[in-house]
mmCIF file of C-alpha atoms and ligand atoms in Angstrom:
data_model
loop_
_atom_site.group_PDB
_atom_site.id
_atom_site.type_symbol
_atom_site.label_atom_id
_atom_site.label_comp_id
_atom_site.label_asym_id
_atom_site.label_seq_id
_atom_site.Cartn_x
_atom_site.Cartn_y
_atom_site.Cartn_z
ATOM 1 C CA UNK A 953 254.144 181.558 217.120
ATOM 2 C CA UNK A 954 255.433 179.540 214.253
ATOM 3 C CA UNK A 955 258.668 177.626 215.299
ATOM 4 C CA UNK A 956 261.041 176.918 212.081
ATOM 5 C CA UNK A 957 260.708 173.763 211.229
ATOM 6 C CA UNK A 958 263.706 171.381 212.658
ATOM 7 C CA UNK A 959 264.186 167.633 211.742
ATOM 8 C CA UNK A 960 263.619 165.482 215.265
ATOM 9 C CA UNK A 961 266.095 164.032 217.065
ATOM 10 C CA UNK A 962 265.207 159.895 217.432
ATOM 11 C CA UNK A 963 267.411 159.736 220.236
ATOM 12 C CA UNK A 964 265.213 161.831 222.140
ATOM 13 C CA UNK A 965 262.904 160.179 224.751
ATOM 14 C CA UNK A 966 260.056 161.943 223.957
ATOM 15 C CA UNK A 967 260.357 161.399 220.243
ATOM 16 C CA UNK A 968 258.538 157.830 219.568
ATOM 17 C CA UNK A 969 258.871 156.316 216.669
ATOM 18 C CA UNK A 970 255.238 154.829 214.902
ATOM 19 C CA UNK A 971 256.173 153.008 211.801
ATOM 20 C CA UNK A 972 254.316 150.192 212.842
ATOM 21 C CA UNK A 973 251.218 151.706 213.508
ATOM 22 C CA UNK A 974 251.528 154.100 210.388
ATOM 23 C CA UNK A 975 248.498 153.856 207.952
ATOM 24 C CA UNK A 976 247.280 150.896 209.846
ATOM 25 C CA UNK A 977 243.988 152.206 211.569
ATOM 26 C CA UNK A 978 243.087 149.950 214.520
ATOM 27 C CA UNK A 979 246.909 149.038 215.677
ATOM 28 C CA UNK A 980 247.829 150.249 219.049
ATOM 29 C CA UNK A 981 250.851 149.970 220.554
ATOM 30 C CA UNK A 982 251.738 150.592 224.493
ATOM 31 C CA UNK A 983 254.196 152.389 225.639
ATOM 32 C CA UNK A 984 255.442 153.106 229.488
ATOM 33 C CA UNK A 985 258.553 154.350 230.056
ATOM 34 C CA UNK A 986 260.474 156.464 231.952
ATOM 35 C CA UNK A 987 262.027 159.531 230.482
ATOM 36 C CA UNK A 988 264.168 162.320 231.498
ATOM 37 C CA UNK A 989 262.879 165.599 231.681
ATOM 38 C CA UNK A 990 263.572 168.073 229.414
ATOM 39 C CA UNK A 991 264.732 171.883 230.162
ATOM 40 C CA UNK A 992 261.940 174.621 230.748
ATOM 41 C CA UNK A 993 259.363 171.905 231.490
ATOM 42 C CA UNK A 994 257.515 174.558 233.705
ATOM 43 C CA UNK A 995 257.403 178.201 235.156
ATOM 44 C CA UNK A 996 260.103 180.513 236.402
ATOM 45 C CA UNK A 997 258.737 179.315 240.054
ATOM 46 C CA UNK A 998 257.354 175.912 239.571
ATOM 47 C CA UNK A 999 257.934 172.693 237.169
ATOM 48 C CA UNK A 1000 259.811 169.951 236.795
ATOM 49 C CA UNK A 1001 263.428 169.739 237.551
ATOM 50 C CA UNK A 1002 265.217 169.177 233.915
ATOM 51 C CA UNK A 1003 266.913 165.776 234.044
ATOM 52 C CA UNK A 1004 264.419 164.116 237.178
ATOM 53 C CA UNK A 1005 262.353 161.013 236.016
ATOM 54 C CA UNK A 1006 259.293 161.560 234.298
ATOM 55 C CA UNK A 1007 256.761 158.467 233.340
ATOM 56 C CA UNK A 1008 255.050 157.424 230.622
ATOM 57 C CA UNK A 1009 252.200 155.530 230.523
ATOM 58 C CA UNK A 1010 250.565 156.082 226.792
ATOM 59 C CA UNK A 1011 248.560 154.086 224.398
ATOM 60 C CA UNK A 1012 249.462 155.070 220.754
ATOM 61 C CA UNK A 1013 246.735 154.334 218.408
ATOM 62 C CA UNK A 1014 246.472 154.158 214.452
ATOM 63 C CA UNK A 1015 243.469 156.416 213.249
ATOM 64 C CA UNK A 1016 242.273 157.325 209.802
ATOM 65 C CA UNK A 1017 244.085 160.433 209.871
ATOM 66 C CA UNK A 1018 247.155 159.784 212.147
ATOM 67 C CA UNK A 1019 248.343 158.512 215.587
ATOM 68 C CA UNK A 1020 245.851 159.834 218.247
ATOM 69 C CA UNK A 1021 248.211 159.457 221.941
ATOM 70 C CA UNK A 1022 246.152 159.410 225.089
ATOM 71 C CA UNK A 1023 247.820 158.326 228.692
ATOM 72 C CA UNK A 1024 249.277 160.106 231.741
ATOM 73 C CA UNK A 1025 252.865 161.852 232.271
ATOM 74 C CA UNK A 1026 253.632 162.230 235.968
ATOM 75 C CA UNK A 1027 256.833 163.558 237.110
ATOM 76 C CA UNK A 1028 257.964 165.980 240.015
ATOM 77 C CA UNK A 1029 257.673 169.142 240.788
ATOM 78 C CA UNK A 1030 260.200 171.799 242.380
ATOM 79 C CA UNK A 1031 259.306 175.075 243.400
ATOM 80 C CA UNK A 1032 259.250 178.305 245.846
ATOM 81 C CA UNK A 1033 256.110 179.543 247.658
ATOM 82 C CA UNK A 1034 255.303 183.143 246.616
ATOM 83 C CA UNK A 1035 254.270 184.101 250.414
ATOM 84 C CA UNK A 1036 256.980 182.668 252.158
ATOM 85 C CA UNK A 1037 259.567 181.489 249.709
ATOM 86 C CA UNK A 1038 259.777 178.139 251.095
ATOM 87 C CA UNK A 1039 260.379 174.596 248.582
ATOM 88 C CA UNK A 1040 257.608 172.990 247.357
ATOM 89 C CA UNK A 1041 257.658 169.547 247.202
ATOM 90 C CA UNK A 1042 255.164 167.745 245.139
ATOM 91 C CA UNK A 1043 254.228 165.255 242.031
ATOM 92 C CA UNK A 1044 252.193 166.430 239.167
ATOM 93 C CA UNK A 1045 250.203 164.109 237.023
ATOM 94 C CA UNK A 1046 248.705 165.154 233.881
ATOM 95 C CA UNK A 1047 246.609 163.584 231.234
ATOM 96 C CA UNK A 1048 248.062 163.518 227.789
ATOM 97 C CA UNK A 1049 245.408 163.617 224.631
ATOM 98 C CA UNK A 1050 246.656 164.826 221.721
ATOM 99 C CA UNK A 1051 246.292 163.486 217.271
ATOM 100 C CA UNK A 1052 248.973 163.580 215.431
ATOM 101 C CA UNK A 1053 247.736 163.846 211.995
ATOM 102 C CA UNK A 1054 250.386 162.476 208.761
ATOM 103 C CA UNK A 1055 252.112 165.156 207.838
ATOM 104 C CA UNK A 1056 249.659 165.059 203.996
ATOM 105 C CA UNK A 1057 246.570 165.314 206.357
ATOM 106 C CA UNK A 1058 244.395 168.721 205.332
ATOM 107 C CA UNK A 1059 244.443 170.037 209.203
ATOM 108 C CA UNK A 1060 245.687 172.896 210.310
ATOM 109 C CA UNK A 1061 248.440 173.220 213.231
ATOM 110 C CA UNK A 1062 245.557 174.329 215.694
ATOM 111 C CA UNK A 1063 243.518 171.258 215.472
ATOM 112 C CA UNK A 1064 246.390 168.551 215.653
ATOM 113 C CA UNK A 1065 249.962 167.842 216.026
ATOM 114 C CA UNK A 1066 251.720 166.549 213.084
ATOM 115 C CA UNK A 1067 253.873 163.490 212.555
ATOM 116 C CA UNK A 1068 257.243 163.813 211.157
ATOM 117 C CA UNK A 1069 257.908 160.897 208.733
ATOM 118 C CA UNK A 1070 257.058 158.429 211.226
ATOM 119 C CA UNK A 1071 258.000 160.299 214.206
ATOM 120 C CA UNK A 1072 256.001 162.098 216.988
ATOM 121 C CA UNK A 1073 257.566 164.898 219.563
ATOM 122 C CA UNK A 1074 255.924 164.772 222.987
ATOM 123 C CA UNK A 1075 257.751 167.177 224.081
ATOM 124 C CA UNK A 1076 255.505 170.693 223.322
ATOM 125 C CA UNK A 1077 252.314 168.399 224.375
ATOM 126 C CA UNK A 1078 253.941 167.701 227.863
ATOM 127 C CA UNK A 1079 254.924 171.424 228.015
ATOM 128 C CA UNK A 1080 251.717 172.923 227.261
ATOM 129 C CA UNK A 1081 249.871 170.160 229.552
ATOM 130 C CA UNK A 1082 252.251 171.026 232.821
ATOM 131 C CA UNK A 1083 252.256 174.765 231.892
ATOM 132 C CA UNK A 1084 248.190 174.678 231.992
ATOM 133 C CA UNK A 1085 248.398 172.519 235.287
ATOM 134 C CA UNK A 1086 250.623 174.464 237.388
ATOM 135 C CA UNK A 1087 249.667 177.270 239.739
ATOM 136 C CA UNK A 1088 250.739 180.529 238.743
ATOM 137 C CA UNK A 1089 250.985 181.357 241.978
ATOM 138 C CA UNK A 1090 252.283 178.626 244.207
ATOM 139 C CA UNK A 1091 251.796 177.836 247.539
ATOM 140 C CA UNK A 1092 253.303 175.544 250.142
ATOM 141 C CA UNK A 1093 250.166 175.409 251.543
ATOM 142 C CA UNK A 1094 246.560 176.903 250.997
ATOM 143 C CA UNK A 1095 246.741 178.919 254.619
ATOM 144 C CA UNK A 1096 250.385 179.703 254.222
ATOM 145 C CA UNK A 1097 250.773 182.719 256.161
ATOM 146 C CA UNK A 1098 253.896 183.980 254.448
ATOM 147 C CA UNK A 1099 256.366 186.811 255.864
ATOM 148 C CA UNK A 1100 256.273 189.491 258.426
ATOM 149 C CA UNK A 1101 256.109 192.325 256.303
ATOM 150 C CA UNK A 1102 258.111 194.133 258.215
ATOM 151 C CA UNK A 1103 261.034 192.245 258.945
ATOM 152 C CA UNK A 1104 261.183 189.345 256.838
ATOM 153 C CA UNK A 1105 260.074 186.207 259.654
ATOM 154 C CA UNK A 1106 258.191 183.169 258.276
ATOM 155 C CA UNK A 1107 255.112 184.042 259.694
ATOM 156 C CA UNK A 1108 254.866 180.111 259.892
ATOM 157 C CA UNK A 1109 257.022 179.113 262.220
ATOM 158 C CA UNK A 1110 255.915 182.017 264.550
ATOM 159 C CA UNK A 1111 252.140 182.440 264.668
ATOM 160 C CA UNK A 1112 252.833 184.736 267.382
ATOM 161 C CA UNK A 1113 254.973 187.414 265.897
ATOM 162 C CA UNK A 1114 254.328 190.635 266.568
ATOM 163 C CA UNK A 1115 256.118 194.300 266.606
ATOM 164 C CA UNK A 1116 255.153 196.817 269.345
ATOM 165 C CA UNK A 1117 253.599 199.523 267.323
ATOM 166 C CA UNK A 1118 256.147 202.624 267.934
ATOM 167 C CA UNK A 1119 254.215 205.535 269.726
ATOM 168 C CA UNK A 1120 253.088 208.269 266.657
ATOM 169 C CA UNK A 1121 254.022 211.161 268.929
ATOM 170 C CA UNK A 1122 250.546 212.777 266.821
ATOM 171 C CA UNK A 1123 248.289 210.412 268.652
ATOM 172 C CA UNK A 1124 250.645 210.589 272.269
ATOM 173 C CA UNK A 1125 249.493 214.177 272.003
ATOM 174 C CA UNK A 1126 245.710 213.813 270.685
ATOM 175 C CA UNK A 1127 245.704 211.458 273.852
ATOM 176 C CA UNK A 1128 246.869 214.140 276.297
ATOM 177 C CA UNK A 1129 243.930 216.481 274.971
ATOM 178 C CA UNK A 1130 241.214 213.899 275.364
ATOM 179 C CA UNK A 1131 242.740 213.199 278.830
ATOM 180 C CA UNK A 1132 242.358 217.103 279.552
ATOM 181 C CA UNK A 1133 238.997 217.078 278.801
ATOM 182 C CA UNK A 1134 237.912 213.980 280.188
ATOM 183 C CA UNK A 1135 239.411 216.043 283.736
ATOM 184 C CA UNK A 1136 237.893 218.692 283.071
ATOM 185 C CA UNK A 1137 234.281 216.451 282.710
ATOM 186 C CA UNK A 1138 234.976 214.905 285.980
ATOM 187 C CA UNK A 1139 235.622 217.982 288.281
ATOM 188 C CA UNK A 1140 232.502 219.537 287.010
ATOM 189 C CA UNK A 1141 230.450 216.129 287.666
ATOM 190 C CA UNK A 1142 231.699 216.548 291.079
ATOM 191 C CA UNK A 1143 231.454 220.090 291.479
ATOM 192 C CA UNK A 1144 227.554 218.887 290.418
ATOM 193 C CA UNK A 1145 227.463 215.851 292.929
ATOM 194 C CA UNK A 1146 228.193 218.011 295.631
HETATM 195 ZN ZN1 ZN B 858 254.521 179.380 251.972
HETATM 196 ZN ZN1 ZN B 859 258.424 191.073 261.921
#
């Protein structure tokens, strides 16, 4: 999907500023810092709260054809278990790699990122990072045994739950036949034995 092009904001903290590592191959410039998470940094039932504290730990670097950014983002996660529908509680660390090519630079938006003026916009890198590293399918834990299907209780705080299977008045009467003949068996194994 093309997104329409819109100017970026400096003020954001996960627009970084390069102009003094623009057209300068070989500078490098650290940068740790601790950011607040943006909105939709996620899935509907797992990511990272918008607002919490996100860090940065990158290393920008001045290429031929841009700023290449490699470090780690690592920030916490909120989200709901799909068995049992309890909180998950948990960190997520990703690895961040991505060029960001001057915005002259011949490649196409598939192969690199591209730097506006001297700006770059982590923001649809950590996005597409966390997305990839999430579970689509969360769970508390691996061996989460979820809900009673019948009645709703978290099947983890009572391993023991159980419903008494209500008689099928079908099988009460099935029962009553073998029953019959099973009699029937035993007087004639008598009637033999005598
Ligand atoms: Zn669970
Ligand atoms: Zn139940």
């Amino acid at each position: 999907m093309n997104m329409p092009h819109r100017s970026l904001d400096r003020r954001s903290d996960l627009v970084l500023d390069t102009h003094e590592l623009a057209r300068r191959p070989g500078a490098m410039k650290l940068v740790r810092t601790s950011v607040a998470a943006p909105t939709e940094l996620g899935i509907a039932v797992i990511g990272v709260p918008p607002g919490s504290v996100v860090q940065l730990d990158l290393r920008l670097e001045s290429v031929v054809e841009g700023v290449l950014v490699t470090g780690t983002a690592i920030g916490p996660i909120r989200g709901e278990c799909v068995r049992c529908l309890g909180a998950i509680v948990d960190r997520v660390e990703i690895d961040v790699q991505e060029l960001f090519v001057y915005p002259d630079s011949e490649a196409t938006e598939d192969e690199a990122s591209r730097l506006d003026g001297d700006l770059i916009d982590l923001e649809p890198l950590l996005r597409d990072a966390i997305v990839l590293e999430l579970p689509f399918q969360p769970l508390c834990a691996p061996d989460c045994a979820g809900l009673c299907a019948d009645c709703g209780v978290n099947l983890n705080d009572q391993p023991e739950h159980t419903h008494e299977i209500p008689p099928d008045p079908r099988w009460a009467a099935l029962r009553r036949l073998e029953g019959g003949d099973r009699q029937t068996y035993d007087v004639a194994s008598n009637f033999h034995n005598r």
